[in-house]
Amino acid sequence: MCAVDGGGKDAAPEGMVKRKMEKIMTSTIIETAKALSFKTDLEFYNISSERAMKTIMAVVGGSSEEHRPDEFLVVWEVFDAAGRNWRIARYSSGYNQDNFIGVKTPFLRWDDLELLQEVVYALCRAGAKVDEFDCQHVHVGIADFDAQQIANIMWIVYRNEELLLSATGTLDQVSELDIMRTDPEFMARLDTLKPLTLESLNIAWFGEPYAYPDPIYCNEIGYHDISIHYVWRDQTVEFNFFFGSTDPSEIKSNIQLCLAIAARARTVTNAEAKKRSSCGVGCTKAAMESFLLDVGLVGPEFEETRSYLLKRLPGPSNHKFRDSDFAQERNHQEDRTSSESARPEGWLVKAARYIEETARAWFD
């Protein structure tokens, strides 16, 4: 066996093993992300709640109902062909008066992203617009997460907070969106919780046990860029650092980012607690690409997602897994497979198979 870079006979498979492990981890994260549920809140103006209701129903089918809980609020509910509830609320006492609406989707899955894009496109054609005060909120279902995995979501966002806010364009506008940054004091309390349970997590967040077990409306505690306020109501973690958009692909990309973060949190034992240094030269395309690699958003499938999350950041691209690299490696693997299919397996092939099977057992 030839030595590589002076590394001896074991150096040759070492790089291959590392790449193999990275691919397995990436695959595991995305498989986990695609199994998660989510719902999203979208804000628009220049469209009435009734027109929005008819537009959504034209896409998803089903029936509708109107509710008027008080003199200021008009709510339309669309029950789609699958029985899921799409909720459209008009806040007549709020910004833009009768033209300001909020659309709350039901719990959806990865395969429903295309349907959601069709809904957003239809609303846009019907006149819906957004401005600098409109937001997108993403709720990721965490019913099957334990307390540590929920805490991991908080740590991942907190550690990369300025990078994420820079990538989404909300770093300097968080206060204008009535959203607060993650509270360092809460994160310090979270870091000391031993053992970490849902009850201790609740006390750390609210200050007393199950203070708000069913918060119909958020109080000031809930309005953070990453919030666990609804863990005890509908078993979701809420991501609040996105501007509103009428671009269906951008809305999809934001959701995929949140699902990938949650999936990453579920596949690690403990997320790193150390916060990145403040942004400046550090919030670059290369830094964000490194983060996207860590949460599995690599390869041709997520090219569009990456383009939205990188477009606001300075600096050149320096991604270690560019799409061309994936294509070249895939072609190389196909050529190697066809040329080696007739040969008996060597020890290196057997070792790689063993490593892959062992790693999958660990991550599963």
GROMACS .gro file of C-alpha atoms in nm:
model
  364
    1MET     CA    1   0.000   0.000   0.000
    2CYS     CA    2   0.139   0.341  -0.094
    3ALA     CA    3   0.174   0.611   0.169
    4VAL     CA    4  -0.008   0.943   0.111
    5ASP     CA    5   0.155   1.269   0.222
    6GLY     CA    6   0.386   1.075   0.448
    7GLY     CA    7   0.093   0.943   0.648
    8GLY     CA    8   0.185   0.577   0.632
    9LYS     CA    9  -0.031   0.292   0.517
   10ASP     CA   10  -0.334   0.404   0.721
   11ALA     CA   11  -0.341   0.757   0.575
   12ALA     CA   12  -0.505   0.662   0.246
   13PRO     CA   13  -0.836   0.537   0.389
   14GLU     CA   14  -0.850   0.810   0.656
   15GLY     CA   15  -0.967   1.083   0.418
   16MET     CA   16  -1.212   0.843   0.257
   17VAL     CA   17  -1.354   0.749   0.599
   18LYS     CA   18  -1.396   1.116   0.694
   19ARG     CA   19  -1.580   1.194   0.370
   20LYS     CA   20  -1.794   0.885   0.418
   21MET     CA   21  -1.889   0.990   0.769
   22GLU     CA   22  -1.974   1.345   0.652
   23LYS     CA   23  -2.200   1.210   0.380
   24ILE     CA   24  -2.374   0.972   0.619
   25MET     CA   25  -2.430   1.253   0.870
   26THR     CA   26  -2.565   1.485   0.600
   27SER     CA   27  -2.797   1.214   0.474
   28THR     CA   28  -2.917   1.143   0.828
   29ILE     CA   29  -2.993   1.511   0.896
   30ILE     CA   30  -3.194   1.555   0.576
   31GLU     CA   31  -3.382   1.229   0.626
   32THR     CA   32  -3.472   1.352   0.975
   33ALA     CA   33  -3.573   1.697   0.842
   34LYS     CA   34  -3.801   1.545   0.581
   35ALA     CA   35  -3.983   1.349   0.852
   36LEU     CA   36  -4.060   1.657   1.065
   37SER     CA   37  -4.383   1.856   1.060
   38PHE     CA   38  -4.409   2.234   1.043
   39LYS     CA   39  -4.654   2.518   1.009
   40THR     CA   40  -4.587   2.876   0.912
   41ASP     CA   41  -4.748   3.215   0.971
   42LEU     CA   42  -4.740   3.458   0.678
   43GLU     CA   43  -4.830   3.827   0.690
   44PHE     CA   44  -4.959   4.027   0.393
   45TYR     CA   45  -5.137   4.350   0.312
   46ASN     CA   46  -5.336   4.480   0.013
   47ILE     CA   47  -5.569   4.180   0.019
   48SER     CA   48  -5.889   4.122   0.215
   49SER     CA   49  -5.935   3.817   0.433
   50GLU     CA   50  -6.229   3.701   0.222
   51ARG     CA   51  -6.034   3.731  -0.102
   52ALA     CA   52  -5.743   3.545   0.059
   53MET     CA   53  -5.983   3.273   0.174
   54LYS     CA   54  -6.124   3.225  -0.176
   55THR     CA   55  -5.774   3.224  -0.324
   56ILE     CA   56  -5.647   2.960  -0.084
   57MET     CA   57  -5.957   2.744  -0.126
   58ALA     CA   58  -5.910   2.755  -0.504
   59VAL     CA   59  -5.570   2.590  -0.452
   60VAL     CA   60  -5.633   2.346  -0.165
   61GLY     CA   61  -6.004   2.272  -0.216
   62GLY     CA   62  -6.247   2.201   0.065
   63SER     CA   63  -6.488   2.435   0.244
   64SER     CA   64  -6.473   2.755   0.448
   65GLU     CA   65  -6.624   2.914   0.758
   66GLU     CA   66  -6.625   3.272   0.886
   67HIS     CA   67  -6.588   3.372   1.252
   68ARG     CA   68  -6.604   3.714   1.419
   69PRO     CA   69  -6.472   3.671   1.774
   70ASP     CA   70  -6.489   4.048   1.840
   71GLU     CA   71  -6.539   4.377   1.659
   72PHE     CA   72  -6.176   4.395   1.552
   73LEU     CA   73  -6.109   4.041   1.434
   74VAL     CA   74  -6.243   3.852   1.134
   75VAL     CA   75  -6.129   3.494   1.088
   76TRP     CA   76  -6.182   3.270   0.788
   77GLU     CA   77  -6.105   2.901   0.813
   78VAL     CA   78  -6.046   2.688   0.505
   79PHE     CA   79  -6.072   2.313   0.556
   80ASP     CA   80  -5.883   2.157   0.268
   81ALA     CA   81  -5.951   1.823   0.101
   82ALA     CA   82  -5.743   1.649   0.370
   83GLY     CA   83  -5.939   1.818   0.651
   84ARG     CA   84  -5.653   2.050   0.747
   85ASN     CA   85  -5.732   2.401   0.870
   86TRP     CA   86  -5.586   2.704   0.691
   87ARG     CA   87  -5.664   3.013   0.900
   88ILE     CA   88  -5.687   3.368   0.764
   89ALA     CA   89  -5.725   3.650   1.015
   90ARG     CA   90  -5.794   4.017   0.941
   91TYR     CA   91  -5.678   4.256   1.210
   92SER     CA   92  -5.895   4.560   1.144
   93SER     CA   93  -5.741   4.754   1.434
   94GLY     CA   94  -5.386   4.678   1.326
   95TYR     CA   95  -5.137   4.799   1.073
   96ASN     CA   96  -5.285   4.884   0.732
   97GLN     CA   97  -5.627   4.836   0.889
   98ASP     CA   98  -5.855   4.613   0.681
   99ASN     CA   99  -5.580   4.525   0.436
  100PHE     CA  100  -5.355   4.354   0.691
  101ILE     CA  101  -5.402   3.978   0.718
  102GLY     CA  102  -5.223   3.683   0.869
  103VAL     CA  103  -5.232   3.337   0.711
  104LYS     CA  104  -5.167   3.043   0.941
  105THR     CA  105  -5.111   2.710   0.771
  106PRO     CA  106  -5.201   2.376   0.926
  107PHE     CA  107  -4.928   2.131   1.017
  108LEU     CA  108  -4.760   2.037   0.690
  109ARG     CA  109  -4.483   1.802   0.582
  110TRP     CA  110  -4.185   1.832   0.350
  111ASP     CA  111  -4.389   1.695   0.061
  112ASP     CA  112  -4.640   1.980   0.113
  113LEU     CA  113  -4.384   2.251   0.036
  114GLU     CA  114  -4.487   2.256  -0.328
  115LEU     CA  115  -4.853   2.303  -0.229
  116LEU     CA  116  -4.756   2.589   0.003
  117GLN     CA  117  -4.564   2.754  -0.279
  118GLU     CA  118  -4.873   2.731  -0.499
  119VAL     CA  119  -5.078   2.899  -0.225
  120VAL     CA  120  -4.828   3.186  -0.190
  121TYR     CA  121  -4.808   3.232  -0.566
  122ALA     CA  122  -5.188   3.246  -0.589
  123LEU     CA  123  -5.210   3.503  -0.306
  124CYS     CA  124  -4.948   3.715  -0.479
  125ARG     CA  125  -5.144   3.707  -0.805
  126ALA     CA  126  -5.456   3.804  -0.607
  127GLY     CA  127  -5.284   4.121  -0.488
  128ALA     CA  128  -5.107   4.025  -0.165
  129LYS     CA  129  -4.800   4.234  -0.084
  130VAL     CA  130  -4.548   4.261   0.199
  131ASP     CA  131  -4.349   4.549   0.343
  132GLU     CA  132  -4.066   4.588   0.592
  133PHE     CA  133  -4.299   4.529   0.887
  134ASP     CA  134  -4.436   4.194   0.770
  135CYS     CA  135  -4.283   3.869   0.895
  136GLN     CA  136  -4.276   3.496   0.839
  137HIS     CA  137  -4.283   3.273   1.147
  138VAL     CA  138  -4.197   2.904   1.122
  139HIS     CA  139  -4.311   2.649   1.381
  140VAL     CA  140  -4.135   2.311   1.373
  141GLY     CA  141  -4.306   2.017   1.540
  142ILE     CA  142  -4.101   1.872   1.827
  143ALA     CA  143  -4.350   1.623   1.974
  144ASP     CA  144  -4.091   1.345   1.957
  145PHE     CA  145  -3.798   1.556   2.083
  146ASP     CA  146  -3.665   1.522   2.436
  147ALA     CA  147  -3.564   1.823   2.647
  148GLN     CA  148  -3.199   1.804   2.541
  149GLN     CA  149  -3.289   1.802   2.172
  150ILE     CA  150  -3.512   2.107   2.222
  151ALA     CA  151  -3.227   2.278   2.406
  152ASN     CA  152  -2.996   2.188   2.117
  153ILE     CA  153  -3.216   2.393   1.882
  154MET     CA  154  -3.176   2.691   2.112
  155TRP     CA  155  -2.799   2.645   2.133
  156ILE     CA  156  -2.755   2.609   1.756
  157VAL     CA  157  -2.947   2.931   1.688
  158TYR     CA  158  -2.788   3.119   1.979
  159ARG     CA  159  -2.436   3.022   1.876
  160ASN     CA  160  -2.499   3.135   1.515
  161GLU     CA  161  -2.750   3.411   1.590
  162GLU     CA  162  -2.577   3.704   1.421
  163LEU     CA  163  -2.485   3.494   1.120
  164LEU     CA  164  -2.846   3.378   1.076
  165LEU     CA  165  -2.988   3.728   1.127
  166SER     CA  166  -2.739   3.865   0.874
  167ALA     CA  167  -2.828   3.595   0.622
  168THR     CA  168  -3.200   3.667   0.655
  169GLY     CA  169  -3.149   4.044   0.651
  170THR     CA  170  -3.301   4.100   0.994
  171LEU     CA  171  -2.985   4.173   1.199
  172ASP     CA  172  -3.052   4.548   1.223
  173GLN     CA  173  -3.432   4.526   1.199
  174VAL     CA  174  -3.517   4.278   1.474
  175SER     CA  175  -3.655   4.550   1.702
  176GLU     CA  176  -3.869   4.691   1.418
  177LEU     CA  177  -4.026   4.347   1.380
  178ASP     CA  178  -4.110   4.345   1.755
  179ILE     CA  179  -3.874   4.051   1.800
  180MET     CA  180  -3.605   4.028   2.068
  181ARG     CA  181  -3.267   3.861   2.047
  182THR     CA  182  -3.211   3.543   2.245
  183ASP     CA  183  -3.177   3.624   2.614
  184PRO     CA  184  -2.820   3.546   2.734
  185GLU     CA  185  -2.949   3.507   3.090
  186PHE     CA  186  -3.189   3.235   2.978
  187MET     CA  187  -2.909   3.058   2.792
  188ALA     CA  188  -2.693   3.079   3.106
  189ARG     CA  189  -2.974   2.921   3.309
  190LEU     CA  190  -3.018   2.658   3.041
  191ASP     CA  191  -2.650   2.570   3.059
  192THR     CA  192  -2.679   2.489   3.431
  193LEU     CA  193  -2.985   2.265   3.417
  194LYS     CA  194  -2.895   1.922   3.553
  195PRO     CA  195  -3.084   1.710   3.478
  196LEU     CA  196  -3.245   1.875   3.178
  197THR     CA  197  -3.616   1.792   3.168
  198LEU     CA  198  -3.921   1.954   3.011
  199GLU     CA  199  -4.017   2.082   3.356
  200SER     CA  200  -3.676   2.238   3.425
  201LEU     CA  201  -3.676   2.381   3.072
  202ASN     CA  202  -4.016   2.536   3.141
  203ILE     CA  203  -3.896   2.694   3.465
  204ALA     CA  204  -3.588   2.835   3.293
  205TRP     CA  205  -3.802   2.989   3.017
  206PHE     CA  206  -4.102   3.121   3.214
  207GLY     CA  207  -3.949   3.164   3.559
  208GLU     CA  208  -4.192   2.932   3.734
  209PRO     CA  209  -4.320   2.582   3.659
  210TYR     CA  210  -4.578   2.567   3.380
  211ALA     CA  211  -4.660   2.933   3.415
  212TYR     CA  212  -4.822   2.933   3.072
  213PRO     CA  213  -4.919   2.575   2.991
  214ASP     CA  214  -5.167   2.693   2.727
  215PRO     CA  215  -5.065   3.040   2.607
  216ILE     CA  216  -5.337   3.139   2.363
  217TYR     CA  217  -5.150   3.459   2.289
  218CYS     CA  218  -4.780   3.521   2.333
  219ASN     CA  219  -4.671   3.758   2.605
  220GLU     CA  220  -4.342   3.944   2.585
  221ILE     CA  221  -4.150   3.628   2.679
  222GLY     CA  222  -4.252   3.460   2.356
  223TYR     CA  223  -4.130   3.726   2.115
  224HIS     CA  224  -3.772   3.614   2.062
  225ASP     CA  225  -3.598   3.523   1.738
  226ILE     CA  226  -3.603   3.160   1.858
  227SER     CA  227  -3.883   3.075   2.100
  228ILE     CA  228  -3.991   2.767   2.296
  229HIS     CA  229  -4.304   2.946   2.417
  230TYR     CA  230  -4.532   2.702   2.234
  231VAL     CA  231  -4.359   2.380   2.336
  232TRP     CA  232  -4.623   2.340   2.607
  233ARG     CA  233  -4.918   2.437   2.388
  234ASP     CA  234  -4.883   2.275   2.047
  235GLN     CA  235  -4.541   2.111   2.079
  236THR     CA  236  -4.354   2.341   1.842
  237VAL     CA  237  -4.043   2.555   1.849
  238GLU     CA  238  -4.087   2.890   1.674
  239PHE     CA  239  -3.833   3.061   1.447
  240ASN     CA  240  -3.899   3.436   1.420
  241PHE     CA  241  -3.611   3.586   1.221
  242PHE     CA  242  -3.758   3.609   0.870
  243PHE     CA  243  -3.903   3.900   0.680
  244GLY     CA  244  -4.232   3.849   0.504
  245SER     CA  245  -4.210   3.757   0.136
  246THR     CA  246  -4.425   3.705  -0.170
  247ASP     CA  247  -4.157   3.483  -0.324
  248PRO     CA  248  -4.273   3.120  -0.285
  249SER     CA  249  -3.918   2.988  -0.318
  250GLU     CA  250  -3.787   3.215  -0.044
  251ILE     CA  251  -4.065   3.106   0.191
  252LYS     CA  252  -3.979   2.744   0.115
  253SER     CA  253  -3.608   2.809   0.174
  254ASN     CA  254  -3.677   2.964   0.515
  255ILE     CA  255  -3.878   2.658   0.617
  256GLN     CA  256  -3.610   2.417   0.495
  257LEU     CA  257  -3.351   2.604   0.703
  258CYS     CA  258  -3.562   2.568   1.018
  259LEU     CA  259  -3.630   2.199   0.955
  260ALA     CA  260  -3.258   2.136   0.896
  261ILE     CA  261  -3.163   2.314   1.220
  262ALA     CA  262  -3.417   2.108   1.415
  263ALA     CA  263  -3.298   1.788   1.249
  264ARG     CA  264  -2.937   1.871   1.330
  265ALA     CA  265  -3.038   1.933   1.692
  266ARG     CA  266  -3.194   1.589   1.703
  267THR     CA  267  -2.889   1.408   1.565
  268VAL     CA  268  -2.627   1.550   1.805
  269THR     CA  269  -2.584   1.468   2.172
  270ASN     CA  270  -2.507   1.821   2.289
  271ALA     CA  271  -2.490   2.129   2.068
  272GLU     CA  272  -2.191   2.355   2.124
  273ALA     CA  273  -2.276   2.629   2.372
  274LYS     CA  274  -2.006   2.883   2.284
  275LYS     CA  275  -2.147   3.182   2.094
  276ARG     CA  276  -1.976   3.300   1.777
  277SER     CA  277  -1.801   3.634   1.793
  278SER     CA  278  -2.005   3.934   1.682
  279CYS     CA  279  -2.053   3.985   1.312
  280GLY     CA  280  -1.842   4.204   1.092
  281VAL     CA  281  -1.584   4.028   0.887
  282GLY     CA  282  -1.714   3.699   1.031
  283CYS     CA  283  -2.061   3.703   0.874
  284THR     CA  284  -1.959   3.606   0.523
  285LYS     CA  285  -2.079   3.370   0.255
  286ALA     CA  286  -1.805   3.127   0.354
  287ALA     CA  287  -1.916   3.130   0.719
  288MET     CA  288  -2.279   3.069   0.621
  289GLU     CA  289  -2.180   2.794   0.380
  290SER     CA  290  -1.994   2.623   0.662
  291PHE     CA  291  -2.309   2.643   0.874
  292LEU     CA  292  -2.526   2.511   0.591
  293LEU     CA  293  -2.287   2.220   0.551
  294ASP     CA  294  -2.321   2.149   0.923
  295VAL     CA  295  -2.702   2.130   0.896
  296GLY     CA  296  -2.698   1.923   0.577
  297LEU     CA  297  -2.818   2.179   0.321
  298VAL     CA  298  -2.563   2.084   0.056
  299GLY     CA  299  -2.578   1.942  -0.295
  300PRO     CA  300  -2.794   2.022  -0.597
  301GLU     CA  301  -3.122   1.965  -0.409
  302PHE     CA  302  -3.060   2.276  -0.196
  303GLU     CA  303  -2.890   2.504  -0.450
  304GLU     CA  304  -3.188   2.741  -0.452
  305THR     CA  305  -3.213   2.738  -0.072
  306ARG     CA  306  -2.847   2.832  -0.040
  307SER     CA  307  -2.882   3.111  -0.295
  308TYR     CA  308  -3.147   3.284  -0.080
  309LEU     CA  309  -2.948   3.240   0.241
  310LEU     CA  310  -2.623   3.368   0.088
  311LYS     CA  311  -2.741   3.659  -0.125
  312ARG     CA  312  -2.723   3.920   0.153
  313LEU     CA  313  -2.377   3.821   0.279
  314PRO     CA  314  -2.043   3.963   0.159
  315GLY     CA  315  -1.739   3.775   0.040
  316PRO     CA  316  -1.669   3.497  -0.207
  317SER     CA  317  -1.818   3.150  -0.198
  318ASN     CA  318  -1.591   2.893  -0.040
  319HIS     CA  319  -1.818   2.589  -0.003
  320LYS     CA  320  -1.630   2.260   0.029
  321PHE     CA  321  -1.918   2.071  -0.134
  322ARG     CA  322  -2.011   2.270  -0.443
  323ASP     CA  323  -2.267   2.124  -0.679
  324SER     CA  324  -1.996   2.055  -0.939
  325ASP     CA  325  -1.804   1.857  -0.678
  326PHE     CA  326  -2.113   1.648  -0.609
  327ALA     CA  327  -2.164   1.583  -0.980
  328GLN     CA  328  -1.800   1.487  -1.035
  329GLU     CA  329  -1.797   1.257  -0.735
  330ARG     CA  330  -2.126   1.095  -0.839
  331ASN     CA  331  -1.993   1.033  -1.191
  332HIS     CA  332  -1.669   0.897  -1.046
  333GLN     CA  333  -1.862   0.662  -0.819
  334GLU     CA  334  -2.074   0.538  -1.109
  335ASP     CA  335  -1.763   0.473  -1.321
  336ARG     CA  336  -1.587   0.300  -1.034
  337THR     CA  337  -1.892   0.087  -0.957
  338SER     CA  338  -1.923  -0.033  -1.316
  339SER     CA  339  -1.551  -0.111  -1.340
  340GLU     CA  340  -1.534  -0.292  -1.007
  341SER     CA  341  -1.863  -0.478  -1.022
  342ALA     CA  342  -1.698  -0.787  -1.171
  343ARG     CA  343  -1.411  -0.794  -0.920
  344PRO     CA  344  -1.419  -0.953  -0.574
  345GLU     CA  345  -1.441  -0.706  -0.287
  346GLY     CA  346  -1.112  -0.585  -0.144
  347TRP     CA  347  -1.049  -0.514   0.222
  348LEU     CA  348  -1.098  -0.139   0.171
  349VAL     CA  349  -1.446  -0.185   0.025
  350LYS     CA  350  -1.541  -0.417   0.310
  351ALA     CA  351  -1.403  -0.169   0.564
  352ALA     CA  352  -1.601   0.117   0.408
  353ARG     CA  353  -1.921  -0.089   0.421
  354TYR     CA  354  -1.857  -0.175   0.786
  355ILE     CA  355  -1.796   0.192   0.872
  356GLU     CA  356  -2.116   0.299   0.696
  357GLU     CA  357  -2.327   0.035   0.870
  358THR     CA  358  -2.176   0.120   1.209
  359ALA     CA  359  -2.225   0.494   1.161
  360ARG     CA  360  -2.588   0.451   1.058
  361ALA     CA  361  -2.647   0.244   1.370
  362TRP     CA  362  -2.501   0.525   1.581
  363PHE     CA  363  -2.709   0.800   1.422
  364ASP     CA  364  -3.028   0.596   1.418
   0.00000   0.00000   0.00000
